[in-house]
mmCIF file of N, CA and C in Angstrom:
data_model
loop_
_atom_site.group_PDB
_atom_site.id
_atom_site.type_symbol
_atom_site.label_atom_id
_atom_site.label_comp_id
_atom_site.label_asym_id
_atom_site.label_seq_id
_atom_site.Cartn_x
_atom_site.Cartn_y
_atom_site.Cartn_z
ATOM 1 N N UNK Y 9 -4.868 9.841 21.721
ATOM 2 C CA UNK Y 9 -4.493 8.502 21.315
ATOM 3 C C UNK Y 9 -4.964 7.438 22.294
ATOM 4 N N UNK Y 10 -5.302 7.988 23.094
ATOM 5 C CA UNK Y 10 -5.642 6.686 24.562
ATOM 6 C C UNK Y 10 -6.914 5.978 24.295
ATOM 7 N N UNK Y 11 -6.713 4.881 24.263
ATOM 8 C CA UNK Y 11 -7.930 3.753 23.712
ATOM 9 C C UNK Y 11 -8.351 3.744 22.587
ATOM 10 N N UNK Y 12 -7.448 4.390 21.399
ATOM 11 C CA UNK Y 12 -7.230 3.609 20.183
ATOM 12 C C UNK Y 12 -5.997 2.902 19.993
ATOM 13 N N UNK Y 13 -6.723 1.772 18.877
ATOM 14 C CA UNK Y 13 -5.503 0.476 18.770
ATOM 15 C C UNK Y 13 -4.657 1.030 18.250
ATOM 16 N N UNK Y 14 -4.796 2.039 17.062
ATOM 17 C CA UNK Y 14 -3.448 2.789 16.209
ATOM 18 C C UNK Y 14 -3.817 3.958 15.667
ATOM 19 N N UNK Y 15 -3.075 4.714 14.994
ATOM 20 C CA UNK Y 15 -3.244 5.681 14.908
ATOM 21 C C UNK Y 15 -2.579 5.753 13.183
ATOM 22 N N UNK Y 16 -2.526 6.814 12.563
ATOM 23 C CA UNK Y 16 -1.735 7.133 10.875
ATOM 24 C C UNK Y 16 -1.134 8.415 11.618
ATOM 25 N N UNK Y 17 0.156 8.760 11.023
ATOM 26 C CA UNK Y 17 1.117 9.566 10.680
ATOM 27 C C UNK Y 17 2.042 9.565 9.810
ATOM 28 N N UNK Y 18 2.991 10.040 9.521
ATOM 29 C CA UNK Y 18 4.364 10.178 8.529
ATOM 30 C C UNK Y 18 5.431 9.369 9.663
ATOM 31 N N UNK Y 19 5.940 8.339 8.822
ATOM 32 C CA UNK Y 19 7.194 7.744 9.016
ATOM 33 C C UNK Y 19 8.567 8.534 10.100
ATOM 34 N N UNK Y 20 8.831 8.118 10.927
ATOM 35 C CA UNK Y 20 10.001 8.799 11.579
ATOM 36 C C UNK Y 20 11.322 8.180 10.253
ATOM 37 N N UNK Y 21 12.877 8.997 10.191
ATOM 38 C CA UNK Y 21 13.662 8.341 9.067
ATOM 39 C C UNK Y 21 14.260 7.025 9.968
ATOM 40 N N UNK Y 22 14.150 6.719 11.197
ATOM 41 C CA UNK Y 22 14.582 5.928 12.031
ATOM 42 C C UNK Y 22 13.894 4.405 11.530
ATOM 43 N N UNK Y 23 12.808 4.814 11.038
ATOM 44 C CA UNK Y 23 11.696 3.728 11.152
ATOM 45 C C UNK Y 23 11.613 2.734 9.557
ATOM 46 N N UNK Y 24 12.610 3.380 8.704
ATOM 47 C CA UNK Y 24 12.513 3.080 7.347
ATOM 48 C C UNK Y 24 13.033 1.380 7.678
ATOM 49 N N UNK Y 25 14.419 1.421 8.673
ATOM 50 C CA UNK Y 25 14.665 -0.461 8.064
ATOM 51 C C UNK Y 25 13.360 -1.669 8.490
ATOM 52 N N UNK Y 26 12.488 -0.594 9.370
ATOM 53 C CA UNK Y 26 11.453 -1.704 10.189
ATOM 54 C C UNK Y 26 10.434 -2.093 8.510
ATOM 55 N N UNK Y 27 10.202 -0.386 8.277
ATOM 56 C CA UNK Y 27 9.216 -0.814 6.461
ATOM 57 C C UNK Y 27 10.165 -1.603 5.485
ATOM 58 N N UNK Y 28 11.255 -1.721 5.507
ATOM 59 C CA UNK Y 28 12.193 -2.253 4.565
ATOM 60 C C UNK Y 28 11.953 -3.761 5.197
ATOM 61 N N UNK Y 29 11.963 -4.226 6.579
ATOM 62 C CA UNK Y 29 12.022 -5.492 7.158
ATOM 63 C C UNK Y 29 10.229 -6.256 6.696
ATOM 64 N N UNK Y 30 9.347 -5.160 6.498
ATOM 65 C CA UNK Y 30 7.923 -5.260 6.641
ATOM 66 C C UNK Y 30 8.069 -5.912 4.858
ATOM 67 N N UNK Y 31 8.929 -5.286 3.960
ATOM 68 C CA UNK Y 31 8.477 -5.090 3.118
ATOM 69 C C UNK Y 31 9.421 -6.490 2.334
ATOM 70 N N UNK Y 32 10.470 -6.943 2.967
ATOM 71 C CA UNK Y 32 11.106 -8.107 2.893
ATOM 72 C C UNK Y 32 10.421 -8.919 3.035
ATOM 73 N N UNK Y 33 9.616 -9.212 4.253
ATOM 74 C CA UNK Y 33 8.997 -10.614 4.970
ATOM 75 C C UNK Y 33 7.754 -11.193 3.722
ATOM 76 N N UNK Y 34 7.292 -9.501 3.024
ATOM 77 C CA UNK Y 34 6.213 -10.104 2.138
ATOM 78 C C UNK Y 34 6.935 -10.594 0.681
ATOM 79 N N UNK Y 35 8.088 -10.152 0.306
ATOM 80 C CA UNK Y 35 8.964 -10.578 -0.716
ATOM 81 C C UNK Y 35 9.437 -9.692 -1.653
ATOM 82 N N UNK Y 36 9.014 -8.588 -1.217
ATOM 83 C CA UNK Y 36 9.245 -7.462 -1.817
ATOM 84 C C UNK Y 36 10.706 -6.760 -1.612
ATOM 85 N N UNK Y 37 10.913 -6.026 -2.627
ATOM 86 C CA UNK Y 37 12.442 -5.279 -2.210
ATOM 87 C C UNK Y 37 12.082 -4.248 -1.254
ATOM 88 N N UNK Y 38 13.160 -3.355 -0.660
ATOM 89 C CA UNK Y 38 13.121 -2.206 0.286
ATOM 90 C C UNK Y 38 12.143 -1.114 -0.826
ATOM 91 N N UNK Y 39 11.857 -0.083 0.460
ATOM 92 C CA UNK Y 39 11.211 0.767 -0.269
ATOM 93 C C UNK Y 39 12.431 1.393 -0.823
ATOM 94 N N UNK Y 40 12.537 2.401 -2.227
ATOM 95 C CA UNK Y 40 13.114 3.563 -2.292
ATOM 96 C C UNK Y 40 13.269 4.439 -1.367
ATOM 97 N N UNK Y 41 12.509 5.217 -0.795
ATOM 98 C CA UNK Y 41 12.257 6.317 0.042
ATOM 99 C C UNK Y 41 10.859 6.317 1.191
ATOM 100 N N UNK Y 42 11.223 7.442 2.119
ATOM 101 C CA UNK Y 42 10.414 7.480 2.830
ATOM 102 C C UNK Y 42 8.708 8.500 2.137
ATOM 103 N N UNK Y 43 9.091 8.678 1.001
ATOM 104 C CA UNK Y 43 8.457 10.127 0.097
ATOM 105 C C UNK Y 43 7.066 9.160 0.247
ATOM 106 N N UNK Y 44 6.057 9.650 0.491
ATOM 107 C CA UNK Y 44 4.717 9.351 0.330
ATOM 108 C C UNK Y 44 4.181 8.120 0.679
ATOM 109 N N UNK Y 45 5.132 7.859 2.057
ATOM 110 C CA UNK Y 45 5.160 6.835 3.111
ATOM 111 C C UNK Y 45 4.253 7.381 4.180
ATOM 112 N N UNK Y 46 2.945 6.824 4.398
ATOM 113 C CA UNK Y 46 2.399 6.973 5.705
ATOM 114 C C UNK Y 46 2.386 5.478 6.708
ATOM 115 N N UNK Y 47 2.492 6.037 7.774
ATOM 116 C CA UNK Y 47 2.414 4.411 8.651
ATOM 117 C C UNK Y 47 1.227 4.252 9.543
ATOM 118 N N UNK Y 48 1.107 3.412 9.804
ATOM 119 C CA UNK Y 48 -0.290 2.983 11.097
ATOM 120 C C UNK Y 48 0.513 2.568 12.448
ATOM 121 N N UNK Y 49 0.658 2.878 13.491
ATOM 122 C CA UNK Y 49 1.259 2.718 14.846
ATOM 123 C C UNK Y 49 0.313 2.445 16.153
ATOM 124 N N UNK Y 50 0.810 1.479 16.551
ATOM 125 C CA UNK Y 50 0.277 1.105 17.905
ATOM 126 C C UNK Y 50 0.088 2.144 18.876
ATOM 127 N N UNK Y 51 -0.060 1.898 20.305
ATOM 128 C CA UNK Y 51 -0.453 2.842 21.534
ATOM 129 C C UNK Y 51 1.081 2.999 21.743
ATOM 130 N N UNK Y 52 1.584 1.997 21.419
ATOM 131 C CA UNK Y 52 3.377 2.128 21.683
ATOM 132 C C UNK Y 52 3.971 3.176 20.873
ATOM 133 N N UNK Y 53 3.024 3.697 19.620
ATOM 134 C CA UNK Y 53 3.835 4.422 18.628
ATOM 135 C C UNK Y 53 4.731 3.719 17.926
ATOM 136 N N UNK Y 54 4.693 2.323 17.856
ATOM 137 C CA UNK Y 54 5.186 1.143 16.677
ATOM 138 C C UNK Y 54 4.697 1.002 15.751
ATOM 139 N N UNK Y 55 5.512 0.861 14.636
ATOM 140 C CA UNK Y 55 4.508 0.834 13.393
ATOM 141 C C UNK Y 55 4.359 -0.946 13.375
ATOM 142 N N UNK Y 56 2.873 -0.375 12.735
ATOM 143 C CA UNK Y 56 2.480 -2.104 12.117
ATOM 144 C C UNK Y 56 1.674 -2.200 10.972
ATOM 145 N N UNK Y 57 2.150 -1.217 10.378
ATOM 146 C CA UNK Y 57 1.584 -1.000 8.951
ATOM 147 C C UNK Y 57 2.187 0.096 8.386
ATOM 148 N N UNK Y 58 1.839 -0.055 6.678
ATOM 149 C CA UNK Y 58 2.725 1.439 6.181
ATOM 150 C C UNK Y 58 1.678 1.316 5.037
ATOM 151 N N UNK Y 59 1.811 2.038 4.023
ATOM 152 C CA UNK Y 59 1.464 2.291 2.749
ATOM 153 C C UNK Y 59 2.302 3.564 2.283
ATOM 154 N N UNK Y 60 2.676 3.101 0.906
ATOM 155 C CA UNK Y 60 3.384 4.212 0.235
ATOM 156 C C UNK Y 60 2.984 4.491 -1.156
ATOM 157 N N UNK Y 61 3.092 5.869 -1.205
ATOM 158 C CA UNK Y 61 2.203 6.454 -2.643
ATOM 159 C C UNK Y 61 2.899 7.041 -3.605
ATOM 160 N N UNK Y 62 3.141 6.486 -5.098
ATOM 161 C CA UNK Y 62 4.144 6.766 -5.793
ATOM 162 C C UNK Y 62 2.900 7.692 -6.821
ATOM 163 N N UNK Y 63 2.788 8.981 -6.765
ATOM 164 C CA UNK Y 63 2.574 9.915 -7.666
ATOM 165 C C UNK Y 63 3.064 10.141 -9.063
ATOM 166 N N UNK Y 64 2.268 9.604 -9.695
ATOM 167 C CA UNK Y 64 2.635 9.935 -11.659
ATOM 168 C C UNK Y 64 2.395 11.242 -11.801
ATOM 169 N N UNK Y 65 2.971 11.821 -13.143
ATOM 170 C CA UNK Y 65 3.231 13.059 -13.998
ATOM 171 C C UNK Y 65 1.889 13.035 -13.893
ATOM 172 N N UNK Y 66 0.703 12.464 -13.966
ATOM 173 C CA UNK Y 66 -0.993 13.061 -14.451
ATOM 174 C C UNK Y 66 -1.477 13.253 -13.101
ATOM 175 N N UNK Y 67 -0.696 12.814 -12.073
ATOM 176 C CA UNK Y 67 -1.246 13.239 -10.501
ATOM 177 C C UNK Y 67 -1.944 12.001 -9.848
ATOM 178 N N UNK Y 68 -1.708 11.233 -10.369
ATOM 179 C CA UNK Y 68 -2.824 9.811 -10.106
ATOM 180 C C UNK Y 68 -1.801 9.455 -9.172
ATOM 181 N N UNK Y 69 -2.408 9.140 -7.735
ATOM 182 C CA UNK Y 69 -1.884 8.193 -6.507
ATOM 183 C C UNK Y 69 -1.543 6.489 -6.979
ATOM 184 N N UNK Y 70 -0.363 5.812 -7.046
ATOM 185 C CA UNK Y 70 -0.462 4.647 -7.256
ATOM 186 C C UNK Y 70 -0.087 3.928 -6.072
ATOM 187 N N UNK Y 71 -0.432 2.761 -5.289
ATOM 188 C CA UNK Y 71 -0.186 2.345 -4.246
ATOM 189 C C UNK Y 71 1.077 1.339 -4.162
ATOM 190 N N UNK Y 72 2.097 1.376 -3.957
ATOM 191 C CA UNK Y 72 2.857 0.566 -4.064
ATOM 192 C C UNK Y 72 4.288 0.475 -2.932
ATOM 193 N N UNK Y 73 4.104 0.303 -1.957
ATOM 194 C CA UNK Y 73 3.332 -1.068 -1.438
ATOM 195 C C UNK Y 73 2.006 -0.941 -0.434
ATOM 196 N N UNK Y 74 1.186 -1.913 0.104
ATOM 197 C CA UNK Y 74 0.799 -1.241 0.983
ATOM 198 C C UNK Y 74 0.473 -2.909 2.106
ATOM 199 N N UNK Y 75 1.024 -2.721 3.288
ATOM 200 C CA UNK Y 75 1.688 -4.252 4.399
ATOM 201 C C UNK Y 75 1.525 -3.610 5.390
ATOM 202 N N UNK Y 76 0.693 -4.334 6.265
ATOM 203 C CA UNK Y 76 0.337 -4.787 7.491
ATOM 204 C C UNK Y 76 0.774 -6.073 7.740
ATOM 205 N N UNK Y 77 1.455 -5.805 9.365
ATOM 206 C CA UNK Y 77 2.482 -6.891 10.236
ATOM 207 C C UNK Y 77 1.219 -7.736 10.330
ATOM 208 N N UNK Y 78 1.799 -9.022 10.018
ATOM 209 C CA UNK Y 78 0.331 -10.128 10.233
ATOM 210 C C UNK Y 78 -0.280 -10.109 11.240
ATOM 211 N N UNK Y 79 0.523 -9.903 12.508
ATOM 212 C CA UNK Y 79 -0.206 -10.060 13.832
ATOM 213 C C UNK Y 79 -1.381 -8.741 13.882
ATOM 214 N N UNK Y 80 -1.522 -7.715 12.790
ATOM 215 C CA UNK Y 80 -2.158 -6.863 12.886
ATOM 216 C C UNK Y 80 -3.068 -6.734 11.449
ATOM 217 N N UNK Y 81 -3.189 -7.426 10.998
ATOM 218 C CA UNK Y 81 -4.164 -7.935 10.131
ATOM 219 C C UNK Y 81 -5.301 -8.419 10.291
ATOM 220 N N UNK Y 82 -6.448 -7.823 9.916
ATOM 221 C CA UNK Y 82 -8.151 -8.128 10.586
ATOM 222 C C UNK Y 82 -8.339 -6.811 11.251
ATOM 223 N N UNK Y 83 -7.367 -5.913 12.231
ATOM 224 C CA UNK Y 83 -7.712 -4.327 12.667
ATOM 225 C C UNK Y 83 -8.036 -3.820 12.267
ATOM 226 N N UNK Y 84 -7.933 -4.173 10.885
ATOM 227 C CA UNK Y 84 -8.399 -2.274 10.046
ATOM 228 C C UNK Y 84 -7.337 -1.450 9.662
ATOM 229 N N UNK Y 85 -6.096 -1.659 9.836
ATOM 230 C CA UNK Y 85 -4.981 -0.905 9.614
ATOM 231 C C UNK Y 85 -5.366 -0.996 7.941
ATOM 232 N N UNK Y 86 -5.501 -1.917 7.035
ATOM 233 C CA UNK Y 86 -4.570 -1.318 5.892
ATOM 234 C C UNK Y 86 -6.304 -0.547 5.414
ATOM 235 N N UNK Y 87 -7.407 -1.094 5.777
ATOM 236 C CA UNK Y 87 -8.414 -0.333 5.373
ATOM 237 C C UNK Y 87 -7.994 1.397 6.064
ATOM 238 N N UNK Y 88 -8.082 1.904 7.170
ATOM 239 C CA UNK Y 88 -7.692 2.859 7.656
ATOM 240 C C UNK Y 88 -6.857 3.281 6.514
ATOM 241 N N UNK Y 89 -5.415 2.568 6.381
ATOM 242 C CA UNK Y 89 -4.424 3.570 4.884
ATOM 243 C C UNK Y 89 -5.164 3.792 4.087
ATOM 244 N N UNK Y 90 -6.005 2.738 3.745
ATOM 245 C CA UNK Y 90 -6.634 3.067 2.311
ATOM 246 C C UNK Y 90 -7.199 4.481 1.944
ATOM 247 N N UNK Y 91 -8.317 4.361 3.191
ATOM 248 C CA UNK Y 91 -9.457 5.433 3.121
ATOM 249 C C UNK Y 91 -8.816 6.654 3.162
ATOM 250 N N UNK Y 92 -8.066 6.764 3.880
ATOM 251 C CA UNK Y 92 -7.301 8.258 4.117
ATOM 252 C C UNK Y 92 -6.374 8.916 3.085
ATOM 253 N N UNK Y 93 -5.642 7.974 2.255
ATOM 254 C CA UNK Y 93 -5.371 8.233 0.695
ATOM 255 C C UNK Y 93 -6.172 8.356 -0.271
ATOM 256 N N UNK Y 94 -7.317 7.562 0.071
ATOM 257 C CA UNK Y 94 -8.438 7.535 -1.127
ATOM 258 C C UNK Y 94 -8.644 9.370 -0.837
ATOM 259 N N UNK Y 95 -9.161 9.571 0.147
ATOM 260 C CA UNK Y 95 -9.955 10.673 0.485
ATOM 261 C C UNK Y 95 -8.714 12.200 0.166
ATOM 262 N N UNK Y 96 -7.688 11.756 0.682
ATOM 263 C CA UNK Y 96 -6.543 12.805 0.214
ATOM 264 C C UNK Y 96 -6.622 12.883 -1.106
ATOM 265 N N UNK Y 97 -6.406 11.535 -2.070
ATOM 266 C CA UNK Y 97 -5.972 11.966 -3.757
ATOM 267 C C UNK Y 97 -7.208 11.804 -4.450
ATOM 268 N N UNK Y 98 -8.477 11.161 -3.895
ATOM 269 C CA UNK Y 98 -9.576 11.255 -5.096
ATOM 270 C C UNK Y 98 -10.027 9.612 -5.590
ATOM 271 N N UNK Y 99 -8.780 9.318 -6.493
ATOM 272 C CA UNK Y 99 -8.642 8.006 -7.042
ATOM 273 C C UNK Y 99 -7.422 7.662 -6.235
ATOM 274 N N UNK Y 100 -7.667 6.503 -6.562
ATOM 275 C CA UNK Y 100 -6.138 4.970 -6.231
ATOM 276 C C UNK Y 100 -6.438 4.409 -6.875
ATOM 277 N N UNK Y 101 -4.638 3.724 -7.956
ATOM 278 C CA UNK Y 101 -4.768 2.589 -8.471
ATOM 279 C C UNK Y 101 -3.666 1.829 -7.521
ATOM 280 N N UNK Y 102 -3.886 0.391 -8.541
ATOM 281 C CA UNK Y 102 -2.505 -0.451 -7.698
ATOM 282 C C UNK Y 102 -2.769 -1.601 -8.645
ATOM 283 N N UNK Y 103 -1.631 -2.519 -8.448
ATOM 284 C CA UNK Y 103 -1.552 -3.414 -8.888
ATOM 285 C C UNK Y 103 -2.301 -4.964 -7.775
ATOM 286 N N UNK Y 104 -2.824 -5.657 -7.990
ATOM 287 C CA UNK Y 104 -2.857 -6.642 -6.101
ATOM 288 C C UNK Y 104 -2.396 -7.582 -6.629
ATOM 289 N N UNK Y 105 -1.827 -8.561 -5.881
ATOM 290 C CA UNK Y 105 -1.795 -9.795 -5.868
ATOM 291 C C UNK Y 105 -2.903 -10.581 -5.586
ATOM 292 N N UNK Y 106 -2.857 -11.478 -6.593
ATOM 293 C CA UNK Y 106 -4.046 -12.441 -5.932
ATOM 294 C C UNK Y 106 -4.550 -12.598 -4.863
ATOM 295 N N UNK Y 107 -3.578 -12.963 -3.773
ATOM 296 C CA UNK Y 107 -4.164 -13.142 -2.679
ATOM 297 C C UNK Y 107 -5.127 -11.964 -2.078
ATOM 298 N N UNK Y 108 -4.545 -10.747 -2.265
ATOM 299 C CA UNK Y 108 -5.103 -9.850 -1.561
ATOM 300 C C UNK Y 108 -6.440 -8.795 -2.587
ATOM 301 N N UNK Y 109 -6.675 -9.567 -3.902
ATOM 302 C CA UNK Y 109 -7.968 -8.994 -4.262
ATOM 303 C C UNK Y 109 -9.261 -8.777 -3.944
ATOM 304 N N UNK Y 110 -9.222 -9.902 -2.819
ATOM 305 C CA UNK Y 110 -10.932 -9.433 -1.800
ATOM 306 C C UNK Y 110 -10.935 -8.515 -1.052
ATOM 307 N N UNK Y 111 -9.643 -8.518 -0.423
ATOM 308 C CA UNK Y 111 -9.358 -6.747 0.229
ATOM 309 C C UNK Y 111 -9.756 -5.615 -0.460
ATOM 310 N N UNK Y 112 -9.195 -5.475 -1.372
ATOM 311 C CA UNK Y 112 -9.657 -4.712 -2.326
ATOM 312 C C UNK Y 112 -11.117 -4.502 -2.873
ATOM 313 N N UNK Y 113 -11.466 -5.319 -3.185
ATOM 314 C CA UNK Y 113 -12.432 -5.633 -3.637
ATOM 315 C C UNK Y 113 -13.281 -4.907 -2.253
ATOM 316 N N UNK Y 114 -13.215 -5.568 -1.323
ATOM 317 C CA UNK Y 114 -14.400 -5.180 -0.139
ATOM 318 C C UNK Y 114 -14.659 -3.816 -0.062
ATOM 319 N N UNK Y 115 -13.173 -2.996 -0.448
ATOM 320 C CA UNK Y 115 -12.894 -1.584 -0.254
ATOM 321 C C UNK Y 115 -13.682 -0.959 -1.297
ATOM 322 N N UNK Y 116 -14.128 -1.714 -2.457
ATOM 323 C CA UNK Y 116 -14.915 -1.040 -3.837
ATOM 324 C C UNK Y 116 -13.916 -0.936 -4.710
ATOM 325 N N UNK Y 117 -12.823 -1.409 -5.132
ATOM 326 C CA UNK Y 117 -11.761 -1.607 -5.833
ATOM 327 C C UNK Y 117 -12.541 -2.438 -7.237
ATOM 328 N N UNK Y 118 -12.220 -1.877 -8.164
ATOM 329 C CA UNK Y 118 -12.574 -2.589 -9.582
ATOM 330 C C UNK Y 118 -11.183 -2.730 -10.131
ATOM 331 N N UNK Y 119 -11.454 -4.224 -11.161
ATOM 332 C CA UNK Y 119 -10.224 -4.029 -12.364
ATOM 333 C C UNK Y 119 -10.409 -3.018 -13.045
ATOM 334 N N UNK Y 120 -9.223 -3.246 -13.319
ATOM 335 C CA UNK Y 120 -9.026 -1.946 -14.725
ATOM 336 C C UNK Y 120 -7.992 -2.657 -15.765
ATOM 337 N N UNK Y 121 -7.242 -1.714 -16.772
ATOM 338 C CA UNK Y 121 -6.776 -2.227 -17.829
ATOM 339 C C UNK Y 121 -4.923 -1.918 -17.144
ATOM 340 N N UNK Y 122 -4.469 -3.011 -17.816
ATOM 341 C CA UNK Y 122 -3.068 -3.085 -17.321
ATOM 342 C C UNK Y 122 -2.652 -1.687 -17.824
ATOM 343 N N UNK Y 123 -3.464 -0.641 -19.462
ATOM 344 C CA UNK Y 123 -2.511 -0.047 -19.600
ATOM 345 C C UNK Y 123 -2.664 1.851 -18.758
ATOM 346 N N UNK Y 124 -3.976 1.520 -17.598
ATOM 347 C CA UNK Y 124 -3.758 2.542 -16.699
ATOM 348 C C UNK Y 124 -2.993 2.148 -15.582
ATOM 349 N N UNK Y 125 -1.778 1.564 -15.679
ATOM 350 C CA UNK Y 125 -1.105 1.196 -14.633
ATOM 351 C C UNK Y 125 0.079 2.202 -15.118
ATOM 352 N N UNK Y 126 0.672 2.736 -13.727
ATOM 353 C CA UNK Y 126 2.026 3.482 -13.910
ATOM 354 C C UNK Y 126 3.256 2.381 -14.805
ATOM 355 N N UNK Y 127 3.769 2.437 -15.781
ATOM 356 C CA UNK Y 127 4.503 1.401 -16.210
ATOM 357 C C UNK Y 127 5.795 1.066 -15.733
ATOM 358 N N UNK Y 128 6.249 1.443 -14.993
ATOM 359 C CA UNK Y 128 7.411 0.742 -13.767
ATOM 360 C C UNK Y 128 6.664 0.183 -12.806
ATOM 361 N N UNK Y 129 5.578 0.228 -12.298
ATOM 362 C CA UNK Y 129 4.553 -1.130 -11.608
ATOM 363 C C UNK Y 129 4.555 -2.114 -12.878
ATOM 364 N N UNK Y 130 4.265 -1.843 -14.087
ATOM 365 C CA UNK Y 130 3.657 -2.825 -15.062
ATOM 366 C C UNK Y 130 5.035 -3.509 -14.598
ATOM 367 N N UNK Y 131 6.099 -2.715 -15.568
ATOM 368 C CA UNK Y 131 7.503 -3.689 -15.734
ATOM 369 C C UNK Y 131 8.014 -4.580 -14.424
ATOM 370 N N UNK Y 132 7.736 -4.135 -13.090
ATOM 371 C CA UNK Y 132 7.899 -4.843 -12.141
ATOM 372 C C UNK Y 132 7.060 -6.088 -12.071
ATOM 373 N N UNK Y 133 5.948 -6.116 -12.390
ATOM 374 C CA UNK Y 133 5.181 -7.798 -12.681
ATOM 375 C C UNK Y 133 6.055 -8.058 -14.082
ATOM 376 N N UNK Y 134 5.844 -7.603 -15.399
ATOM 377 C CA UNK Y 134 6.325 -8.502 -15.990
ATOM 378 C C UNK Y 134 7.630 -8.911 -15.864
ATOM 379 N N UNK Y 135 8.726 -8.337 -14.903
ATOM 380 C CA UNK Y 135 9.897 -9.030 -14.909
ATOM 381 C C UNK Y 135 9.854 -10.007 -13.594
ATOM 382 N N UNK Y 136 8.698 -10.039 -12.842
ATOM 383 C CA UNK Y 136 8.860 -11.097 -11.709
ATOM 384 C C UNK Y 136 9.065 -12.484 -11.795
ATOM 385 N N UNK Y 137 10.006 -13.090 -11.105
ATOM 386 C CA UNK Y 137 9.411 -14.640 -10.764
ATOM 387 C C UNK Y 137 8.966 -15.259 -11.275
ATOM 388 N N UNK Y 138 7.733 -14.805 -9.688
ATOM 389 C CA UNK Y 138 6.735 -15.155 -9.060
ATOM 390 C C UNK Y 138 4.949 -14.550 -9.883
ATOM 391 N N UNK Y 139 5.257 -14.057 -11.254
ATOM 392 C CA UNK Y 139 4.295 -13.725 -11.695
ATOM 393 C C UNK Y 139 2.813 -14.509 -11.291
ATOM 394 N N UNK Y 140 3.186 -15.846 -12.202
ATOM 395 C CA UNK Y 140 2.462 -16.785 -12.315
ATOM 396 C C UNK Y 140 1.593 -17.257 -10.814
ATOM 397 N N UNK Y 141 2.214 -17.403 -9.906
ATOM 398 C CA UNK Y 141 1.782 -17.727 -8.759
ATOM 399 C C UNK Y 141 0.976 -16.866 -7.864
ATOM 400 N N UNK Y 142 1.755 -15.449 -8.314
ATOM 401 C CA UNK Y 142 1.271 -14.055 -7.613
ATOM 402 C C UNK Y 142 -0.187 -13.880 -7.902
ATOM 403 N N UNK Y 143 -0.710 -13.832 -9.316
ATOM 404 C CA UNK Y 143 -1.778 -13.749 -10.137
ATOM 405 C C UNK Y 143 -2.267 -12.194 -9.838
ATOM 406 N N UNK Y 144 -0.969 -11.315 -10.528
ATOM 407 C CA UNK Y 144 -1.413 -9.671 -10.398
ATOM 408 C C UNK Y 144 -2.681 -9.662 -11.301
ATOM 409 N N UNK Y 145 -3.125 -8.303 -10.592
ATOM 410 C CA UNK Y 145 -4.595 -7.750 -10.938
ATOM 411 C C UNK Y 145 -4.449 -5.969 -10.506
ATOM 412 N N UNK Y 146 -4.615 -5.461 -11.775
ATOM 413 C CA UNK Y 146 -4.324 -3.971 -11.958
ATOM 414 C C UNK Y 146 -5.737 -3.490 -11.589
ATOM 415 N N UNK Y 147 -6.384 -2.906 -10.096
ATOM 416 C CA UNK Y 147 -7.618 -2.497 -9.813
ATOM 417 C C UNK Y 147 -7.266 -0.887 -9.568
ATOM 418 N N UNK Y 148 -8.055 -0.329 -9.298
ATOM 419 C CA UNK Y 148 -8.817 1.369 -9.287
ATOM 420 C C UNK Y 148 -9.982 1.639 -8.358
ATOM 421 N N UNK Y 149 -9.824 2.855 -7.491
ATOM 422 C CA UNK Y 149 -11.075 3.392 -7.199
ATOM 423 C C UNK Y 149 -11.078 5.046 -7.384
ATOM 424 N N UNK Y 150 -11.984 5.065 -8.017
ATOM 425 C CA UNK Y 150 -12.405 7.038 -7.620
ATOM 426 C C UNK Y 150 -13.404 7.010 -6.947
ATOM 427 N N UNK Y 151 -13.347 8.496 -5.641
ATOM 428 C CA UNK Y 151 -14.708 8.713 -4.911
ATOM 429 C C UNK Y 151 -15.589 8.921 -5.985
ATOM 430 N N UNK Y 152 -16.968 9.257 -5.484
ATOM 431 C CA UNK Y 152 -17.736 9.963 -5.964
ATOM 432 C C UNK Y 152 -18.404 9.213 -7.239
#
């Protein structure tokens, strides 16, 4: 670990209110569970990033959520989550928010159709808010 900025592992259960605090600040509710929670951690072994992977009945990885602490945004942390899920499950979908579709996008992320979205992601945009402002976008990648 010495003279890298961070590192990926599995969540300590200690560490869930820090992703629950991570996952507040962006406006989001707490996670459910720690289940298919990986984190990104400093030299300190602090997390400053997470991503969590909600697995459908057809086996498809869906990303939901995936937050990096701002002060650690531009590192590479949430690219790092990405790649290492991509490469574990094959494909990733997700839903993005507007803001964060060039991320995606940079990663090789395409739209897709709202109705390959897991539909408790769907129902969570259509009962939001903040729809309108959010400007969700249901994208996909498979290797290969």
């Amino acid at each position: 670990m010495a003279g890298e900025l961070f590192h990926l592992r599995d969540p300590r259960p200690e560490e869930k209110a820090v992703l629950d605090a991570y996952a507040n600040a962006e406006g989001m509710d707490a996670i459910p569970s720690l289940e298919g929670v990986r984190v990104a951690a400093n030299e300190d072994d602090e997390v400053v990033g997470f991503m969590r992977l909600a697995i459908s009945d057809e086996d498809i990885a869906f990303v939901n959520p995936i937050i990096t602490h701002e002060t650690w945004r531009g590192f590479g942390v949430g690219r790092a989550l990405m790649e290492e899920a991509l490469e574990r499950y094959g494909e990733l979908r997700l839903v993005s928010r507007g803001g964060s579709i060039p991320f995606y996008q940079a990663l090789g992320f395409e739209a897709i159709p709202w109705e390959d979205i897991e539909m408790t992601m769907v129902d969570d945009c259509d009962h939001c808010d903040m729809r309108k402002e959010c400007g969700p976008l249901p994208m996909g990648k498979k290797l290969g």
